[in-house]
């Protein structure tokens, strides 16, 4: 979906911590799975904010209202999957 919108996705390397991937990629936007440990990491969100990277939550397995609740708790946009 990211590519269909004209963006070039960058993925973390195997076992690469999210904070390191964010710095390496120089990302302006991050799609973050709600179930990933970084979704609970204040340090990750602080780093993303410092870099002015937009964090967008999603989940391939959670119900849409669960994703919405997680996103609203941090004031983040979110994407739900059918």
mmCIF file with all atom_site columns, C-alpha atoms in Angstrom:
data_model
loop_
_atom_site.group_PDB
_atom_site.id
_atom_site.type_symbol
_atom_site.label_atom_id
_atom_site.label_alt_id
_atom_site.label_comp_id
_atom_site.label_asym_id
_atom_site.label_entity_id
_atom_site.label_seq_id
_atom_site.pdbx_PDB_ins_code
_atom_site.Cartn_x
_atom_site.Cartn_y
_atom_site.Cartn_z
_atom_site.occupancy
_atom_site.B_iso_or_equiv
_atom_site.pdbx_formal_charge
_atom_site.auth_seq_id
_atom_site.auth_comp_id
_atom_site.auth_asym_id
_atom_site.auth_atom_id
_atom_site.pdbx_PDB_model_num
ATOM 1  C CA . UNK A 1 1  ? 0.000   0.000  0.000  1.00 0.00 ? 1  UNK A CA 1
ATOM 2  C CA . UNK A 1 2  ? 2.851   2.368  0.763  1.00 0.00 ? 2  UNK A CA 1
ATOM 3  C CA . UNK A 1 3  ? 4.293   1.893  -2.706 1.00 0.00 ? 3  UNK A CA 1
ATOM 4  C CA . UNK A 1 4  ? 0.897   2.446  -4.324 1.00 0.00 ? 4  UNK A CA 1
ATOM 5  C CA . UNK A 1 5  ? 0.875   5.893  -2.719 1.00 0.00 ? 5  UNK A CA 1
ATOM 6  C CA . UNK A 1 6  ? 4.267   6.709  -4.283 1.00 0.00 ? 6  UNK A CA 1
ATOM 7  C CA . UNK A 1 7  ? 6.478   6.138  -1.241 1.00 0.00 ? 7  UNK A CA 1
ATOM 8  C CA . UNK A 1 8  ? 9.555   3.934  -1.015 1.00 0.00 ? 8  UNK A CA 1
ATOM 9  C CA . UNK A 1 9  ? 9.300   1.607  1.998  1.00 0.00 ? 9  UNK A CA 1
ATOM 10 C CA . UNK A 1 10 ? 12.327  0.777  4.097  1.00 0.00 ? 10 UNK A CA 1
ATOM 11 C CA . UNK A 1 11 ? 12.290  -2.191 6.424  1.00 0.00 ? 11 UNK A CA 1
ATOM 12 C CA . UNK A 1 12 ? 14.321  -2.882 9.540  1.00 0.00 ? 12 UNK A CA 1
ATOM 13 C CA . UNK A 1 13 ? 17.106  -5.406 9.199  1.00 0.00 ? 13 UNK A CA 1
ATOM 14 C CA . UNK A 1 14 ? 16.612  -8.707 11.033 1.00 0.00 ? 14 UNK A CA 1
ATOM 15 C CA . UNK A 1 15 ? 17.017  -8.136 14.768 1.00 0.00 ? 15 UNK A CA 1
ATOM 16 C CA . UNK A 1 16 ? 17.513  -4.376 14.240 1.00 0.00 ? 16 UNK A CA 1
ATOM 17 C CA . UNK A 1 17 ? 15.955  -2.359 17.060 1.00 0.00 ? 17 UNK A CA 1
ATOM 18 C CA . UNK A 1 18 ? 13.212  0.016  15.850 1.00 0.00 ? 18 UNK A CA 1
ATOM 19 C CA . UNK A 1 19 ? 15.059  3.098  17.123 1.00 0.00 ? 19 UNK A CA 1
ATOM 20 C CA . UNK A 1 20 ? 18.149  2.162  15.116 1.00 0.00 ? 20 UNK A CA 1
ATOM 21 C CA . UNK A 1 21 ? 16.072  1.459  11.995 1.00 0.00 ? 21 UNK A CA 1
ATOM 22 C CA . UNK A 1 22 ? 14.373  4.837  12.346 1.00 0.00 ? 22 UNK A CA 1
ATOM 23 C CA . UNK A 1 23 ? 17.730  6.587  12.508 1.00 0.00 ? 23 UNK A CA 1
ATOM 24 C CA . UNK A 1 24 ? 19.282  4.555  9.667  1.00 0.00 ? 24 UNK A CA 1
ATOM 25 C CA . UNK A 1 25 ? 16.344  5.045  7.327  1.00 0.00 ? 25 UNK A CA 1
ATOM 26 C CA . UNK A 1 26 ? 15.873  8.732  8.062  1.00 0.00 ? 26 UNK A CA 1
ATOM 27 C CA . UNK A 1 27 ? 12.164  8.015  7.884  1.00 0.00 ? 27 UNK A CA 1
ATOM 28 C CA . UNK A 1 28 ? 9.596   10.786 7.638  1.00 0.00 ? 28 UNK A CA 1
ATOM 29 C CA . UNK A 1 29 ? 6.785   8.342  8.380  1.00 0.00 ? 29 UNK A CA 1
ATOM 30 C CA . UNK A 1 30 ? 6.660   5.019  10.206 1.00 0.00 ? 30 UNK A CA 1
ATOM 31 C CA . UNK A 1 31 ? 3.996   2.331  10.005 1.00 0.00 ? 31 UNK A CA 1
ATOM 32 C CA . UNK A 1 32 ? 4.189   0.685  13.416 1.00 0.00 ? 32 UNK A CA 1
ATOM 33 C CA . UNK A 1 33 ? 2.436   -2.562 14.277 1.00 0.00 ? 33 UNK A CA 1
ATOM 34 C CA . UNK A 1 34 ? 0.489   -2.146 17.538 1.00 0.00 ? 34 UNK A CA 1
ATOM 35 C CA . UNK A 1 35 ? 1.833   -5.483 18.720 1.00 0.00 ? 35 UNK A CA 1
ATOM 36 C CA . UNK A 1 36 ? 5.491   -4.543 18.285 1.00 0.00 ? 36 UNK A CA 1
ATOM 37 C CA . UNK A 1 37 ? 7.417   -3.742 21.455 1.00 0.00 ? 37 UNK A CA 1
ATOM 38 C CA . UNK A 1 38 ? 8.198   -0.255 20.095 1.00 0.00 ? 38 UNK A CA 1
ATOM 39 C CA . UNK A 1 39 ? 4.481   0.522  20.231 1.00 0.00 ? 39 UNK A CA 1
ATOM 40 C CA . UNK A 1 40 ? 4.848   0.596  24.016 1.00 0.00 ? 40 UNK A CA 1
ATOM 41 C CA . UNK A 1 41 ? 8.208   2.374  24.077 1.00 0.00 ? 41 UNK A CA 1
ATOM 42 C CA . UNK A 1 42 ? 8.207   5.988  25.172 1.00 0.00 ? 42 UNK A CA 1
ATOM 43 C CA . UNK A 1 43 ? 11.822  6.181  24.003 1.00 0.00 ? 43 UNK A CA 1
ATOM 44 C CA . UNK A 1 44 ? 10.844  5.200  20.447 1.00 0.00 ? 44 UNK A CA 1
ATOM 45 C CA . UNK A 1 45 ? 8.073   7.788  20.312 1.00 0.00 ? 45 UNK A CA 1
ATOM 46 C CA . UNK A 1 46 ? 10.406  10.445 21.698 1.00 0.00 ? 46 UNK A CA 1
ATOM 47 C CA . UNK A 1 47 ? 12.985  9.640  19.038 1.00 0.00 ? 47 UNK A CA 1
ATOM 48 C CA . UNK A 1 48 ? 10.348  9.735  16.296 1.00 0.00 ? 48 UNK A CA 1
ATOM 49 C CA . UNK A 1 49 ? 9.136   13.102 17.579 1.00 0.00 ? 49 UNK A CA 1
ATOM 50 C CA . UNK A 1 50 ? 12.694  14.483 17.653 1.00 0.00 ? 50 UNK A CA 1
ATOM 51 C CA . UNK A 1 51 ? 13.155  13.379 14.044 1.00 0.00 ? 51 UNK A CA 1
ATOM 52 C CA . UNK A 1 52 ? 9.715   14.789 13.179 1.00 0.00 ? 52 UNK A CA 1
ATOM 53 C CA . UNK A 1 53 ? 8.724   11.382 11.823 1.00 0.00 ? 53 UNK A CA 1
ATOM 54 C CA . UNK A 1 54 ? 5.010   10.688 11.650 1.00 0.00 ? 54 UNK A CA 1
ATOM 55 C CA . UNK A 1 55 ? 4.117   7.418  13.395 1.00 0.00 ? 55 UNK A CA 1
ATOM 56 C CA . UNK A 1 56 ? 1.026   5.642  12.080 1.00 0.00 ? 56 UNK A CA 1
ATOM 57 C CA . UNK A 1 57 ? -0.261  2.614  13.981 1.00 0.00 ? 57 UNK A CA 1
ATOM 58 C CA . UNK A 1 58 ? -1.722  -0.453 12.310 1.00 0.00 ? 58 UNK A CA 1
ATOM 59 C CA . UNK A 1 59 ? -2.323  -4.076 13.131 1.00 0.00 ? 59 UNK A CA 1
ATOM 60 C CA . UNK A 1 60 ? -2.838  -7.069 10.868 1.00 0.00 ? 60 UNK A CA 1
ATOM 61 C CA . UNK A 1 61 ? -4.468  -9.011 13.702 1.00 0.00 ? 61 UNK A CA 1
ATOM 62 C CA . UNK A 1 62 ? -6.306  -6.630 16.027 1.00 0.00 ? 62 UNK A CA 1
ATOM 63 C CA . UNK A 1 63 ? -9.845  -5.407 15.604 1.00 0.00 ? 63 UNK A CA 1
ATOM 64 C CA . UNK A 1 64 ? -10.244 -1.853 14.276 1.00 0.00 ? 64 UNK A CA 1
ATOM 65 C CA . UNK A 1 65 ? -11.517 -0.475 17.592 1.00 0.00 ? 65 UNK A CA 1
ATOM 66 C CA . UNK A 1 66 ? -8.439  -1.877 19.390 1.00 0.00 ? 66 UNK A CA 1
ATOM 67 C CA . UNK A 1 67 ? -6.100  -0.133 16.953 1.00 0.00 ? 67 UNK A CA 1
ATOM 68 C CA . UNK A 1 68 ? -8.092  3.081  17.327 1.00 0.00 ? 68 UNK A CA 1
ATOM 69 C CA . UNK A 1 69 ? -7.855  2.935  21.129 1.00 0.00 ? 69 UNK A CA 1
ATOM 70 C CA . UNK A 1 70 ? -4.089  2.412  21.024 1.00 0.00 ? 70 UNK A CA 1
ATOM 71 C CA . UNK A 1 71 ? -3.625  5.273  18.571 1.00 0.00 ? 71 UNK A CA 1
ATOM 72 C CA . UNK A 1 72 ? -5.856  7.695  20.432 1.00 0.00 ? 72 UNK A CA 1
ATOM 73 C CA . UNK A 1 73 ? -3.921  7.039  23.627 1.00 0.00 ? 73 UNK A CA 1
ATOM 74 C CA . UNK A 1 74 ? -0.872  8.639  21.990 1.00 0.00 ? 74 UNK A CA 1
ATOM 75 C CA . UNK A 1 75 ? -2.683  11.031 19.678 1.00 0.00 ? 75 UNK A CA 1
ATOM 76 C CA . UNK A 1 76 ? -1.532  9.122  16.578 1.00 0.00 ? 76 UNK A CA 1
ATOM 77 C CA . UNK A 1 77 ? -3.168  8.445  13.240 1.00 0.00 ? 77 UNK A CA 1
ATOM 78 C CA . UNK A 1 78 ? -3.959  4.819  12.510 1.00 0.00 ? 78 UNK A CA 1
ATOM 79 C CA . UNK A 1 79 ? -4.866  2.452  9.708  1.00 0.00 ? 79 UNK A CA 1
ATOM 80 C CA . UNK A 1 80 ? -7.120  -0.546 10.101 1.00 0.00 ? 80 UNK A CA 1
ATOM 81 C CA . UNK A 1 81 ? -7.119  -3.527 7.812  1.00 0.00 ? 81 UNK A CA 1
ATOM 82 C CA . UNK A 1 82 ? -10.234 -5.373 6.719  1.00 0.00 ? 82 UNK A CA 1
#
